[in-house]
Every structure is written in structure tokens, then in C-alpha cells.
PDB file of C-alpha atoms in Angstrom:
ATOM      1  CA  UNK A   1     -11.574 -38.029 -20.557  1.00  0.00           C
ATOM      2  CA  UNK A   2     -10.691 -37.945 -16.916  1.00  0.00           C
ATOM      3  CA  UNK A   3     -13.939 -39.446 -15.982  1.00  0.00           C
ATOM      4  CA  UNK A   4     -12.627 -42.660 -17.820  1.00  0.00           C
ATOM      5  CA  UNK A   5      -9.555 -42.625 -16.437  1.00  0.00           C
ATOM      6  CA  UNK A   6     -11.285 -42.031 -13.141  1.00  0.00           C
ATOM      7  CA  UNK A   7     -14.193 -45.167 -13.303  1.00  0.00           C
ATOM      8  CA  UNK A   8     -11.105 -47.489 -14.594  1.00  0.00           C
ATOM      9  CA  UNK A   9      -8.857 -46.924 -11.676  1.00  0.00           C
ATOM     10  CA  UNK A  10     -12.049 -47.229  -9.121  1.00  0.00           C
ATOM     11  CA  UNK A  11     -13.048 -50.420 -10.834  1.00  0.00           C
ATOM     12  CA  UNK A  12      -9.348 -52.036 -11.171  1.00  0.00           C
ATOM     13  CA  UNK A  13      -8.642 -51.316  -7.531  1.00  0.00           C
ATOM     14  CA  UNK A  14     -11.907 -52.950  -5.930  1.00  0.00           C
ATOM     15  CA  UNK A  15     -11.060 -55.840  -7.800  1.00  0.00           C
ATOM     16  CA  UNK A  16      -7.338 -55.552  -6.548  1.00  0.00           C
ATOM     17  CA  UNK A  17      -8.162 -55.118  -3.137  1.00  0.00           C
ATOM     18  CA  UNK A  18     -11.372 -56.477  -2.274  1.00  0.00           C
ATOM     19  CA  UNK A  19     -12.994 -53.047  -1.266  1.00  0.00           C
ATOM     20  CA  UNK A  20     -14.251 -49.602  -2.194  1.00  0.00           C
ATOM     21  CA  UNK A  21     -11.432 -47.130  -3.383  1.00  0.00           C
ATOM     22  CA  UNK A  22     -12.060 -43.868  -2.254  1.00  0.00           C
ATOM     23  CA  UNK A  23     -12.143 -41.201  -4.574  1.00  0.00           C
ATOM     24  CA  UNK A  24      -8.699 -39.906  -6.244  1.00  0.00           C
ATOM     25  CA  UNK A  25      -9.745 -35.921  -4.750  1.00  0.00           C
ATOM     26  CA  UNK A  26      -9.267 -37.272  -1.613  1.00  0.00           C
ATOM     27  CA  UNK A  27      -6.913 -40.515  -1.267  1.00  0.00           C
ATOM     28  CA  UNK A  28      -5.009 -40.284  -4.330  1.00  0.00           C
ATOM     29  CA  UNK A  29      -4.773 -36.684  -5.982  1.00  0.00           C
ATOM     30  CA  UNK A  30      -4.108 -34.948  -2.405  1.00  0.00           C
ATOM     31  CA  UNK A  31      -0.922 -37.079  -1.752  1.00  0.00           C
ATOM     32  CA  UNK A  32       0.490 -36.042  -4.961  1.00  0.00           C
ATOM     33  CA  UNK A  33       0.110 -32.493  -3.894  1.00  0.00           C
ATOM     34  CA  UNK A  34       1.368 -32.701  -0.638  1.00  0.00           C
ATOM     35  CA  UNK A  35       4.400 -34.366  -2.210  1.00  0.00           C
ATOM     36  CA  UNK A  36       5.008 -31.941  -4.805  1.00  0.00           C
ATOM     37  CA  UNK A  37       4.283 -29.230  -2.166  1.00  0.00           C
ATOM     38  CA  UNK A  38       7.148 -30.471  -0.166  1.00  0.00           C
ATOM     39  CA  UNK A  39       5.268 -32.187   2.151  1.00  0.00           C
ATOM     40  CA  UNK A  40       5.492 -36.550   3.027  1.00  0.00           C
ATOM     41  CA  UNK A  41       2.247 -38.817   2.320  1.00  0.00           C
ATOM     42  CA  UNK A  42       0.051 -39.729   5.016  1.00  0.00           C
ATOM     43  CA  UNK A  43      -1.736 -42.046   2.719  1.00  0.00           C
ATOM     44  CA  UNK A  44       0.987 -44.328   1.793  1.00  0.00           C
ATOM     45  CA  UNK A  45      -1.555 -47.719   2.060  1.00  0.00           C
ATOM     46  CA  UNK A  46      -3.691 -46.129  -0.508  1.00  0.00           C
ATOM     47  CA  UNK A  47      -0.829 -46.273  -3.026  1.00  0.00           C
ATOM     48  CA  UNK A  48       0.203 -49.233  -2.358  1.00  0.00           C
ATOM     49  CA  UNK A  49      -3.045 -50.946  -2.796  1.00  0.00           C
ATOM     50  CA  UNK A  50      -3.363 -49.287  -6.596  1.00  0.00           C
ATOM     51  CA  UNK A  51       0.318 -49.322  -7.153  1.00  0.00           C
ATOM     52  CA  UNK A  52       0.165 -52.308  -9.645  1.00  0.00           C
ATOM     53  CA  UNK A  53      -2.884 -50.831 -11.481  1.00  0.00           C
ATOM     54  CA  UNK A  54      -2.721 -49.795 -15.052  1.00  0.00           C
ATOM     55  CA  UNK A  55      -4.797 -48.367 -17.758  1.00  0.00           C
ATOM     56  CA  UNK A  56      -4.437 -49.166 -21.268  1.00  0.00           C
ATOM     57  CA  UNK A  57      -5.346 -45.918 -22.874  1.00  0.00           C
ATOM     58  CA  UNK A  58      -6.351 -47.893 -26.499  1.00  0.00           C
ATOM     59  CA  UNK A  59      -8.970 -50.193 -25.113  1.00  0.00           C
ATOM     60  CA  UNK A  60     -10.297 -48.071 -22.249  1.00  0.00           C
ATOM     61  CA  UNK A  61      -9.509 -51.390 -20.015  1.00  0.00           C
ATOM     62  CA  UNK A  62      -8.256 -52.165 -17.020  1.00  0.00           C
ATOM     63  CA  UNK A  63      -4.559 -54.207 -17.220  1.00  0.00           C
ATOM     64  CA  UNK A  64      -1.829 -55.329 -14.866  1.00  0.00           C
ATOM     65  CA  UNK A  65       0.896 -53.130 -16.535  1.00  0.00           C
ATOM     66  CA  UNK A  66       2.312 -52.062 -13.600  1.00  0.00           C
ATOM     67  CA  UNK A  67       3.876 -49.142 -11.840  1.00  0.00           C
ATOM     68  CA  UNK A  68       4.715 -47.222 -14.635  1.00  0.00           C
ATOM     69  CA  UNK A  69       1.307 -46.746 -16.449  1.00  0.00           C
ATOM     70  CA  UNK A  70      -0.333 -46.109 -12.895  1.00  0.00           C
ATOM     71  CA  UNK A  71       2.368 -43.176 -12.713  1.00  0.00           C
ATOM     72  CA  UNK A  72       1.588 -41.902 -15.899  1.00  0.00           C
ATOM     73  CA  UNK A  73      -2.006 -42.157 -15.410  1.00  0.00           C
ATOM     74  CA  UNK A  74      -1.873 -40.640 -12.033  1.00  0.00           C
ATOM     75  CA  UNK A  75       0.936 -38.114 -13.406  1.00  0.00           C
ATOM     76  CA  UNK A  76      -1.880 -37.068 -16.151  1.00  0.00           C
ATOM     77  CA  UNK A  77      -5.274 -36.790 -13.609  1.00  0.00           C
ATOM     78  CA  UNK A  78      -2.828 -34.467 -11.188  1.00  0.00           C
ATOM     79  CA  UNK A  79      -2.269 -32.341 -14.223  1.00  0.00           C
ATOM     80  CA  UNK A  80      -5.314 -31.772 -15.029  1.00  0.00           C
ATOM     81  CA  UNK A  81      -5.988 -30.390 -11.595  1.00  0.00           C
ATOM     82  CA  UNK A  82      -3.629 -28.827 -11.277  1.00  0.00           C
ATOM     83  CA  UNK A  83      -4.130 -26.889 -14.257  1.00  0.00           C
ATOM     84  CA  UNK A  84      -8.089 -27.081 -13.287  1.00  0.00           C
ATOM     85  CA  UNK A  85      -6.998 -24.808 -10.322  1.00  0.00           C
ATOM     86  CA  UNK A  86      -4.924 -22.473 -11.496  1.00  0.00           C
ATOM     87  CA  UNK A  87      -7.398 -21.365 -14.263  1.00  0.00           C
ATOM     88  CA  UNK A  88      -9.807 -20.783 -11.544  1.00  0.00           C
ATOM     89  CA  UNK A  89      -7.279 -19.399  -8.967  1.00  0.00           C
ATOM     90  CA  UNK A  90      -8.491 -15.796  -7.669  1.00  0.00           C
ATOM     91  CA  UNK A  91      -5.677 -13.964  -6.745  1.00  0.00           C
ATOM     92  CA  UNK A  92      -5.936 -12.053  -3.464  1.00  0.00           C
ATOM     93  CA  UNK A  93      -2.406 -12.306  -1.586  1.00  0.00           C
ATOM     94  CA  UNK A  94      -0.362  -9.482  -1.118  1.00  0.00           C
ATOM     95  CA  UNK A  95       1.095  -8.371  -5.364  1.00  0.00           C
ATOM     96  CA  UNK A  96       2.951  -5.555  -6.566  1.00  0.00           C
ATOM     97  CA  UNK A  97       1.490  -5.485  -9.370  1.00  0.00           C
ATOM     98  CA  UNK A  98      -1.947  -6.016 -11.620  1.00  0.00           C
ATOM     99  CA  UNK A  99      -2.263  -7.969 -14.361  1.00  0.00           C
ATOM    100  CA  UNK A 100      -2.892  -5.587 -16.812  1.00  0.00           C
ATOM    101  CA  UNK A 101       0.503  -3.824 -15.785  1.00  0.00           C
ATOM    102  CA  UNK A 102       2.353  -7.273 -16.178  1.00  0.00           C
ATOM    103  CA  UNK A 103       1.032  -7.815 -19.743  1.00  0.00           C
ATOM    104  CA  UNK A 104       1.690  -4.363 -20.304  1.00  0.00           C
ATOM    105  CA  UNK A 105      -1.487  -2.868 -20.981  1.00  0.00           C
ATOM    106  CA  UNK A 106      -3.222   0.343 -20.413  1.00  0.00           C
ATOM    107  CA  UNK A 107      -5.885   1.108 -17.491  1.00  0.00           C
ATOM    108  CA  UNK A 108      -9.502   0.858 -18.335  1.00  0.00           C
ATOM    109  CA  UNK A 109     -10.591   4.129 -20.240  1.00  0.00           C
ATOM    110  CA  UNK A 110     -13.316   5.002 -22.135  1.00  0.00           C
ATOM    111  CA  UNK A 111     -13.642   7.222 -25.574  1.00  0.00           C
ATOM    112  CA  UNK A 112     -13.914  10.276 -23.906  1.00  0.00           C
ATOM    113  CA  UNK A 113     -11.144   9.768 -21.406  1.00  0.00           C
ATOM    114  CA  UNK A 114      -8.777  10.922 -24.752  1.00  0.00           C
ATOM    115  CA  UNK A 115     -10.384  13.977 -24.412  1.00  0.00           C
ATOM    116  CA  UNK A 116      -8.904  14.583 -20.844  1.00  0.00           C
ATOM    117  CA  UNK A 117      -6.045  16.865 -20.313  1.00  0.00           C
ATOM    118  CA  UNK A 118      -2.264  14.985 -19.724  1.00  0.00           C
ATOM    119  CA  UNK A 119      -1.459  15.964 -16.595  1.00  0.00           C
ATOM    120  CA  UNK A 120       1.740  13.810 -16.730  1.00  0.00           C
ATOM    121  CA  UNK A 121       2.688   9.912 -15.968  1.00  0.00           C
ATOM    122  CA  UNK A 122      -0.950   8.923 -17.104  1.00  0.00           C
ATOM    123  CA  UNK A 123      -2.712  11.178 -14.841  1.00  0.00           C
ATOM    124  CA  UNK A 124      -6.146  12.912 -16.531  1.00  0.00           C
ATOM    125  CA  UNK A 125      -8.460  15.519 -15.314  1.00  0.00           C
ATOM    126  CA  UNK A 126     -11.502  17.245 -17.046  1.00  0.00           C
ATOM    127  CA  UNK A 127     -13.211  20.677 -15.316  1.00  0.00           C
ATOM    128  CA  UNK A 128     -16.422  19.206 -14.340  1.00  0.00           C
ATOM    129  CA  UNK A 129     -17.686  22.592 -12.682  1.00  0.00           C
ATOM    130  CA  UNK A 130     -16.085  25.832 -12.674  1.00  0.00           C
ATOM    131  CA  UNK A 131     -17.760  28.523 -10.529  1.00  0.00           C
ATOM    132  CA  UNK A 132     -18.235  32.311 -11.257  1.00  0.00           C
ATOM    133  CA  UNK A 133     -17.022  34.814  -9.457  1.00  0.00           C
ATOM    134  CA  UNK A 134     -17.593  38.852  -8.605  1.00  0.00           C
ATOM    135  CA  UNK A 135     -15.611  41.070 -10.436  1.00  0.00           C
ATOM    136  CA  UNK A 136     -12.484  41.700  -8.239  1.00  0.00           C
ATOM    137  CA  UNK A 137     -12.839  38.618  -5.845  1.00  0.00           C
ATOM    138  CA  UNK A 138      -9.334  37.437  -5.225  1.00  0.00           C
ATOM    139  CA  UNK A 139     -10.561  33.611  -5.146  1.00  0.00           C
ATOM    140  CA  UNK A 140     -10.883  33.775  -8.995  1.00  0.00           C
ATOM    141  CA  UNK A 141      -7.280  33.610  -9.438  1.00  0.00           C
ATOM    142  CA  UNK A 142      -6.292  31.812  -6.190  1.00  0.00           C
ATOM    143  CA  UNK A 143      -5.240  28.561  -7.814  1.00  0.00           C
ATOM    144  CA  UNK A 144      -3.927  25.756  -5.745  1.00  0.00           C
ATOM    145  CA  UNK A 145      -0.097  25.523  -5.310  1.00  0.00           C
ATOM    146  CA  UNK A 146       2.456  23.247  -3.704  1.00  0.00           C
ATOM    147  CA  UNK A 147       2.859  23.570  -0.482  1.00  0.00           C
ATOM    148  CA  UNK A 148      -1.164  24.811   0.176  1.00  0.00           C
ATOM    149  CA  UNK A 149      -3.411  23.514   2.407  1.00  0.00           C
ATOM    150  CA  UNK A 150      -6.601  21.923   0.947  1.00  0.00           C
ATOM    151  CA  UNK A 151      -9.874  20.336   1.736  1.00  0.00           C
ATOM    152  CA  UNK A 152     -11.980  18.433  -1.191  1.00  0.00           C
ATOM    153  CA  UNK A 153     -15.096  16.742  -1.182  1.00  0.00           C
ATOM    154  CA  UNK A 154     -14.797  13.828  -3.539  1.00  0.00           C
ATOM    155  CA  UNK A 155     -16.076  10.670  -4.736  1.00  0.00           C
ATOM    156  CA  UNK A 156     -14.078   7.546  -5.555  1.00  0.00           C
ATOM    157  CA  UNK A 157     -14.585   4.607  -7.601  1.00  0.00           C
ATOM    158  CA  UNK A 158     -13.097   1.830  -8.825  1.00  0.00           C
ATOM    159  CA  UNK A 159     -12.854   1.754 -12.517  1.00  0.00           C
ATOM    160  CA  UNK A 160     -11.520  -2.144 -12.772  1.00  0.00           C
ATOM    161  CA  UNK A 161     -14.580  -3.331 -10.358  1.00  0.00           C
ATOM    162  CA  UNK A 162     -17.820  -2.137 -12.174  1.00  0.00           C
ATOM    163  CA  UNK A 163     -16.991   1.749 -11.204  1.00  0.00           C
ATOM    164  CA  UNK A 164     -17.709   0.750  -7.344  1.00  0.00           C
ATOM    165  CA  UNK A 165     -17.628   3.783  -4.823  1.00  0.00           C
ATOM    166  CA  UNK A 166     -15.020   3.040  -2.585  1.00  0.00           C
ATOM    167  CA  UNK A 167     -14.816   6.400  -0.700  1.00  0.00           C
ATOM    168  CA  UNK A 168     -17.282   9.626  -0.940  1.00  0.00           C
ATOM    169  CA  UNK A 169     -17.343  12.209   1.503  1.00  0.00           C
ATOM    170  CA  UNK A 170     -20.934  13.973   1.226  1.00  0.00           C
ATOM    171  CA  UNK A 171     -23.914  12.328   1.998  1.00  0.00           C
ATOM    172  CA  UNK A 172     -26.458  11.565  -0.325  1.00  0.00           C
ATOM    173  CA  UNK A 173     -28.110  15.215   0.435  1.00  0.00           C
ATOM    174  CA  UNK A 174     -25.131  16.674  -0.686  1.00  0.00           C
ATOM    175  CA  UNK A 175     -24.227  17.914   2.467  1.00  0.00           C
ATOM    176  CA  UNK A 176     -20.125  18.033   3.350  1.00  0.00           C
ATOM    177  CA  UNK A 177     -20.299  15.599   6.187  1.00  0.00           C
ATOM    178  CA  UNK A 178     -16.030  14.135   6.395  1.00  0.00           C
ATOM    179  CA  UNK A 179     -14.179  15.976   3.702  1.00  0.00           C
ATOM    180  CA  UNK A 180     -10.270  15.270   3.346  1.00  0.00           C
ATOM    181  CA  UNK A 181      -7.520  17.720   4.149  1.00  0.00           C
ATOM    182  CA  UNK A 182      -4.308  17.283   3.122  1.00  0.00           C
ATOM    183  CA  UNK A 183      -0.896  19.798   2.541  1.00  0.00           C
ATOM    184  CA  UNK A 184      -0.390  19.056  -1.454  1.00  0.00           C
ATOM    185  CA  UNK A 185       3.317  17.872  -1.946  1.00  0.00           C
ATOM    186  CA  UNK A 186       3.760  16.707   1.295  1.00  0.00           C
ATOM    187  CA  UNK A 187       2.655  13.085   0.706  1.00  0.00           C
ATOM    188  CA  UNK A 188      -0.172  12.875   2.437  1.00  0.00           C
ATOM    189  CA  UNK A 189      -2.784  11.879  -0.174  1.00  0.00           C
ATOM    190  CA  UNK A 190      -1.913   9.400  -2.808  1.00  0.00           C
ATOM    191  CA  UNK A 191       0.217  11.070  -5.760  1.00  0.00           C
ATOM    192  CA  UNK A 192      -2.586  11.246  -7.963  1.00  0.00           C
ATOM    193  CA  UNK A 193      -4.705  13.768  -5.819  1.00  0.00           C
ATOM    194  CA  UNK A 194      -1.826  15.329  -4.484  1.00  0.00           C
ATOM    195  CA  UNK A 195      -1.473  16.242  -8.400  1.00  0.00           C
ATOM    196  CA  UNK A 196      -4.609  16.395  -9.899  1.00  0.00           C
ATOM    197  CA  UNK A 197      -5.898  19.490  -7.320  1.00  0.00           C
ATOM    198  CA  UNK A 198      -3.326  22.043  -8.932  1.00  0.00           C
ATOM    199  CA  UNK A 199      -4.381  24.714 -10.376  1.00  0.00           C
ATOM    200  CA  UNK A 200      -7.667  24.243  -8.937  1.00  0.00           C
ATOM    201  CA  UNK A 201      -9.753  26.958  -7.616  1.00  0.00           C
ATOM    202  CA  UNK A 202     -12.378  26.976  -4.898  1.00  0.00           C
ATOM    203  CA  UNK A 203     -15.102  26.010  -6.051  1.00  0.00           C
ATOM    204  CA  UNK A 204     -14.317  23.905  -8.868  1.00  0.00           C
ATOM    205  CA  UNK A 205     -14.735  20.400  -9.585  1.00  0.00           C
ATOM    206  CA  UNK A 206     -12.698  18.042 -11.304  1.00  0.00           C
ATOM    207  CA  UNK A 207     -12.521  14.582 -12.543  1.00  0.00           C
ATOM    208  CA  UNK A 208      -9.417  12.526 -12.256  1.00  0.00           C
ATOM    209  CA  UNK A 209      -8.325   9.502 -13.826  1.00  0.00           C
ATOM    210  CA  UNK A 210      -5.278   7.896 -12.034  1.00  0.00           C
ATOM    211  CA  UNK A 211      -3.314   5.231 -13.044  1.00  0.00           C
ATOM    212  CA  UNK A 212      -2.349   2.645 -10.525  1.00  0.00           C
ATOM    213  CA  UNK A 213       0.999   3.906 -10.338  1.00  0.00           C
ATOM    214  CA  UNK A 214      -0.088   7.135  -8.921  1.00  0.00           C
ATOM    215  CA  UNK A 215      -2.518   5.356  -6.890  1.00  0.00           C
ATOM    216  CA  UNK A 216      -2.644   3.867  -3.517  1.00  0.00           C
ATOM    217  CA  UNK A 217       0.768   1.990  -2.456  1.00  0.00           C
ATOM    218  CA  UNK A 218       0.866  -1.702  -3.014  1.00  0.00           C
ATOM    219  CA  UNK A 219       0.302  -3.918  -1.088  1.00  0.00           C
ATOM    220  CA  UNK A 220      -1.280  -2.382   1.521  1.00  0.00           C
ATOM    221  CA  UNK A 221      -2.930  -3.483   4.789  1.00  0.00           C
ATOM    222  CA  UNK A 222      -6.101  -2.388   6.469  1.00  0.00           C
ATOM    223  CA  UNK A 223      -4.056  -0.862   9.565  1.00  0.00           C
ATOM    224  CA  UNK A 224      -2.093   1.619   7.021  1.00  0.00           C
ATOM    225  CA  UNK A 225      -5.081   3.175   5.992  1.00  0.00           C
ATOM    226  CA  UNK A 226      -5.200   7.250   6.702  1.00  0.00           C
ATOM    227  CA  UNK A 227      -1.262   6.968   7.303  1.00  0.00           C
ATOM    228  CA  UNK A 228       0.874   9.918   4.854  1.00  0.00           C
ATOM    229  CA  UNK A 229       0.289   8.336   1.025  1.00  0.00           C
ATOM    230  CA  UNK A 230      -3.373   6.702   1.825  1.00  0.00           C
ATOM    231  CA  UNK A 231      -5.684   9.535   1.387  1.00  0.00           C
ATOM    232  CA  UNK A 232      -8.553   9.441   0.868  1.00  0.00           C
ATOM    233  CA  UNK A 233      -9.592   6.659   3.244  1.00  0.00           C
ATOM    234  CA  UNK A 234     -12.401   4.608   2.536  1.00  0.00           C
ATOM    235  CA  UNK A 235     -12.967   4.033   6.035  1.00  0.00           C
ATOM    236  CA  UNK A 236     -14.024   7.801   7.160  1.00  0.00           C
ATOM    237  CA  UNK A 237     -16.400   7.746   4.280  1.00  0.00           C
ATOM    238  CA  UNK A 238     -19.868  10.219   4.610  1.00  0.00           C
ATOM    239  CA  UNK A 239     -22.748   7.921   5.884  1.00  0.00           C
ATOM    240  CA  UNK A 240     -25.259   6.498   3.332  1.00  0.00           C
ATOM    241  CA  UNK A 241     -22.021   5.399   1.034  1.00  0.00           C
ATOM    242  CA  UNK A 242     -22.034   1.588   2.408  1.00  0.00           C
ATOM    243  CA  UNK A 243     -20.437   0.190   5.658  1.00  0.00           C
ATOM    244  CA  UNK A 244     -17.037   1.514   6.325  1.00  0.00           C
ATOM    245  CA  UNK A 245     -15.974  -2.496   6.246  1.00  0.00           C
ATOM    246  CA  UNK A 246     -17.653  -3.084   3.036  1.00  0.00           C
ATOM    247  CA  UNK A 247     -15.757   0.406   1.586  1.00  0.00           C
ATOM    248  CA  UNK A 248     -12.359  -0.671   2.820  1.00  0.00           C
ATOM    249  CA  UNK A 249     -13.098  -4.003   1.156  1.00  0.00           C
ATOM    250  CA  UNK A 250     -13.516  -3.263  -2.385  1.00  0.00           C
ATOM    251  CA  UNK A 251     -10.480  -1.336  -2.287  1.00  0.00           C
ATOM    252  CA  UNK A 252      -7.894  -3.766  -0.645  1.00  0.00           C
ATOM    253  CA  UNK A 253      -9.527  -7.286  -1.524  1.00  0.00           C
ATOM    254  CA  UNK A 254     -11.720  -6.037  -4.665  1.00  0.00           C
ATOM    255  CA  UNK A 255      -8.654  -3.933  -6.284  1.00  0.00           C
ATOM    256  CA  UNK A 256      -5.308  -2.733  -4.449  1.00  0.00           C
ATOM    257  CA  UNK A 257      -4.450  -6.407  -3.361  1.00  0.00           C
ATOM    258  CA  UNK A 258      -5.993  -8.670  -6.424  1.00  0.00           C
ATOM    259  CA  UNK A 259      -4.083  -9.268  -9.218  1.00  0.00           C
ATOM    260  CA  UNK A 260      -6.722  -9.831 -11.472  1.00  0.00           C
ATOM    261  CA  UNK A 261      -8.359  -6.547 -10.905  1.00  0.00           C
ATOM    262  CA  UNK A 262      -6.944  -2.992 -12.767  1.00  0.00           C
ATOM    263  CA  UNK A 263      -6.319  -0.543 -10.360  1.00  0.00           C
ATOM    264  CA  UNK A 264      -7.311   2.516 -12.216  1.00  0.00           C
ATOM    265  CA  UNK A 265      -9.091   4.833 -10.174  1.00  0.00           C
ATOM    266  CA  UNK A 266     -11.566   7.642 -11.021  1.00  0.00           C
ATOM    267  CA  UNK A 267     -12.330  10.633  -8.885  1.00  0.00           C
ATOM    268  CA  UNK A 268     -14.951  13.580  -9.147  1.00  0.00           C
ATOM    269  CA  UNK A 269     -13.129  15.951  -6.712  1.00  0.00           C
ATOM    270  CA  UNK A 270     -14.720  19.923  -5.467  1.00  0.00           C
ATOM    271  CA  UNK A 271     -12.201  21.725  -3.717  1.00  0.00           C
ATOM    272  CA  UNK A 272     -13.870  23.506  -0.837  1.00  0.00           C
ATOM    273  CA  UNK A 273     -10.938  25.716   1.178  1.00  0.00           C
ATOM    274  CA  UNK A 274      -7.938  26.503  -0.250  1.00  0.00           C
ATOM    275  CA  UNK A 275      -5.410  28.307   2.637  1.00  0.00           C
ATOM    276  CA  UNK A 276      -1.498  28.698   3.042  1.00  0.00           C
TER     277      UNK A 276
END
């Protein structure tokens, strides 16, 4: 229906003013933005020249009804940009918050996630792996406490983006190549890890499910990557995973910092030393 509305105004205002009318995008739609953005008109003579033009809306033709049904008609095209826009907006400034926490809905899961164990405020872990030990070795009941030091390999992906890696630590060989150590409870890894290694023992591996509240802090910027709360960083990922760029990318932009996107994140993690 805009298309009419469109070929009407073109046609009304060549006859008005003896030449072309360029096309409302450009001469006629933008200064209505700018104006409703706060901004003055630089393309006052453009107005001016279609200012007395009118569409009847019942016979589709072109009248002299003046300023008021050019307004409306105008009024009606901007809206429909407008709301053109919007439906198509991507949403990649700095939020607080994803959509799906707004509407007040639940992370992406699967079936099987309900057979996880509730490790509290949405956070779910399932023993992947547990290794066997000698009779008598004191790592079979060394289980990881507050205040320990750890390393884990681990793998991260991004449940709300197609299950994307975003981090991984071991090559594609399996071999360790930059595993993460943090102190758990001291803050240095994002809550979810910082929770979902206890109890752990070496040797085992676990799968978390973290909710975006126990997740990476948001917003967050490039630069505060690897700072206390961040861990694991994307960018000190094992080669073979994907440029470090590309990794730190589907976190922030794909995820952390896009509204549209949930930020539930999944993590397969192997605890490899476990010390005081």
C-alpha cells in the first residue's frame, strides 16, 4: 500500500514543480527522522515544493487538499519505516539483559538437561567421566573445596548461538595446550565455574549448564577479558579452535552484548590439578 502512496506523491510533485522528486528514503522520509531525532532539516526546499500535495486515499488520486493530508500521508509512510526498522533492528549495543530474561523465560535446555543435578540458582552439572582409582590413593576422596587451587581443561559453547565453541583449551589431539587456573571462591572465573568444579575430583569431567546470571558480567568489553570474573577467556583459547578474534566475537557480539541472543552457556569441564 505504500508503493501507492509512494508513485502518487512522485507523480503529484513533478507536476507541482516541474521536475523529478527524489525518492521519499532520501529527501522526504530522512528529514522526518532527523526531526523526530532531535535534529533540524537540511532539506527544507524539498518540503516546501510537496507541501500542498495530497492524496485522496478513496480514489488512489492525486488532489490539492493541502497540508494536512500531505502530513498524514507523510505521518503514515514514516510509520511504516519506522516500524519496518525496528522489526529488523539487531541489537548489539551494550544491554543488561537478554531477551529471554526480559520476557521472563527460561535458558535454552534440552530433555535431558532435567536430568541434571540442581546445583542452585539454575546452575546444572552431569558426571561426564569419573576416573578409577588404586585402592588407598588419597586423590579418590580429594574433592575440590573453597578456597583450592584448580586447573581445568574445558570446552565452551554457546547454547543461544547454534552451540558455537567460544573457548576450548586442548587442541584437537587432545593434548592440554592453555588450561585455566583459577582459586575457586575468589572470583576469578565466572560464578558458574567457580561453582560447578566442587566436589570435583581429579580426573573427572563434568558438564555444566549456566544460566546467564551466573555467567559472564554484562556488558562487557573486549579489554576486560581475563580480568577477576572473566574466566575462561576466549582469547587464550588452544590452537585449532578458530582465531582468537573470531572466539572473542561470538561471545561479546554473538551473545554477552546482543539482546536477541540467550546467554546460556554449556561447559564440558576435566579438572586436571587440584592443590591448596
Amino acid at each position: 500500500r505504500h508503493g501507492a502512496l509512494l508513485a502518487a506523491l512522485t507523480a503529484a510533485a513533478v507536476r507541482r514543480c516541474g521536475r523529478p522528486f527524489v525518492a521519499p528514503s532520501s529527501r522526504l522520509v530522512a528529514p522526518l527522522q532527523s526531526v523526530s531525532q532531535g535534529r533540524p532539516s537540511t532539506t527544507r526546499s524539498t518540503m516546501r515544493c510537496v507541501e500542498d500535495v495530497g492524496v485522496d486515499a478513496t480514489s488512489a488520486g492525486v488532489v490539492d487538499n493541502g497540508r494536512r493530508t500531505l502530513l498524514a500521508a507523510a505521518a503514515a509512510l514514516l510509520g511504516i519505516t519506522l516500524r519496518s526498522s525496528k522489526a529488523n533492528a539487531r541489537t548489539l549495543d551494550r544491554t543488561a539483559f537478554s531477551a529471554q530474561e526480559t520476557a521472563g523465560l527460561a535458558g535454552q535446555s534440552n530433555k535431558d538437561v532435567a536430568k541434571y543435578t540442581d546445583l542452585g540458582d539454575g546452575l546444572r552439572g552431569i558426571d561426564l567421566f569419573l576416573p578409577k582409582f588404586a585402592e588407598g590413593d588419597p586423590a579418590a576422596t580429594r574433592q575440590v573445596q573453597k578456597g583450592d587451587r584448580v586447573t581445568v581443561d574445558l570446552i565452551g559453547y554457546l547454547t543461544g548461538y547454534n552451540g558455537l565453541v567460544f573457548v576450548r583449551t586442548q587442541d584437537k589431539s587432545g593434548f592440554s595446550e592453555k588450561p585455566v587456573t583459577f582459586r575457586v571462591g575468589a572470583g576469578e572465573a565466572i560464578p558458574g565455574l567457580d561453582r560447578g568444579v566442587l566436589g570435583m575430583v581429579k580426573g573427572e569431567k563434568r558438564r555444566l549448564v549456566i544460566p546467564a546470571r551466573l555467567g559472564y558480567p554484562r556488558p562487557l568489553k573486549e579489554e576486560e577479558l581475563g580480568t577477576p570474573g572473566t574466566l575462561p577467556n576466549p582469547m587464550a583459547s588452544a590452537l585449532g579452535s578458530g582465531e582468537p578474534w573470531e572466539l572473542r566475537n561470538r561471545l561479546l557480539n554473538g551473545v554477552i552484548n546482543n539482546s536477541q541472543r540467550d546467554d546460556t552457556l554449556a561447559m564440558d569441564v576435566k579438572l586436571v590439578r587440584i592443590s591448596d
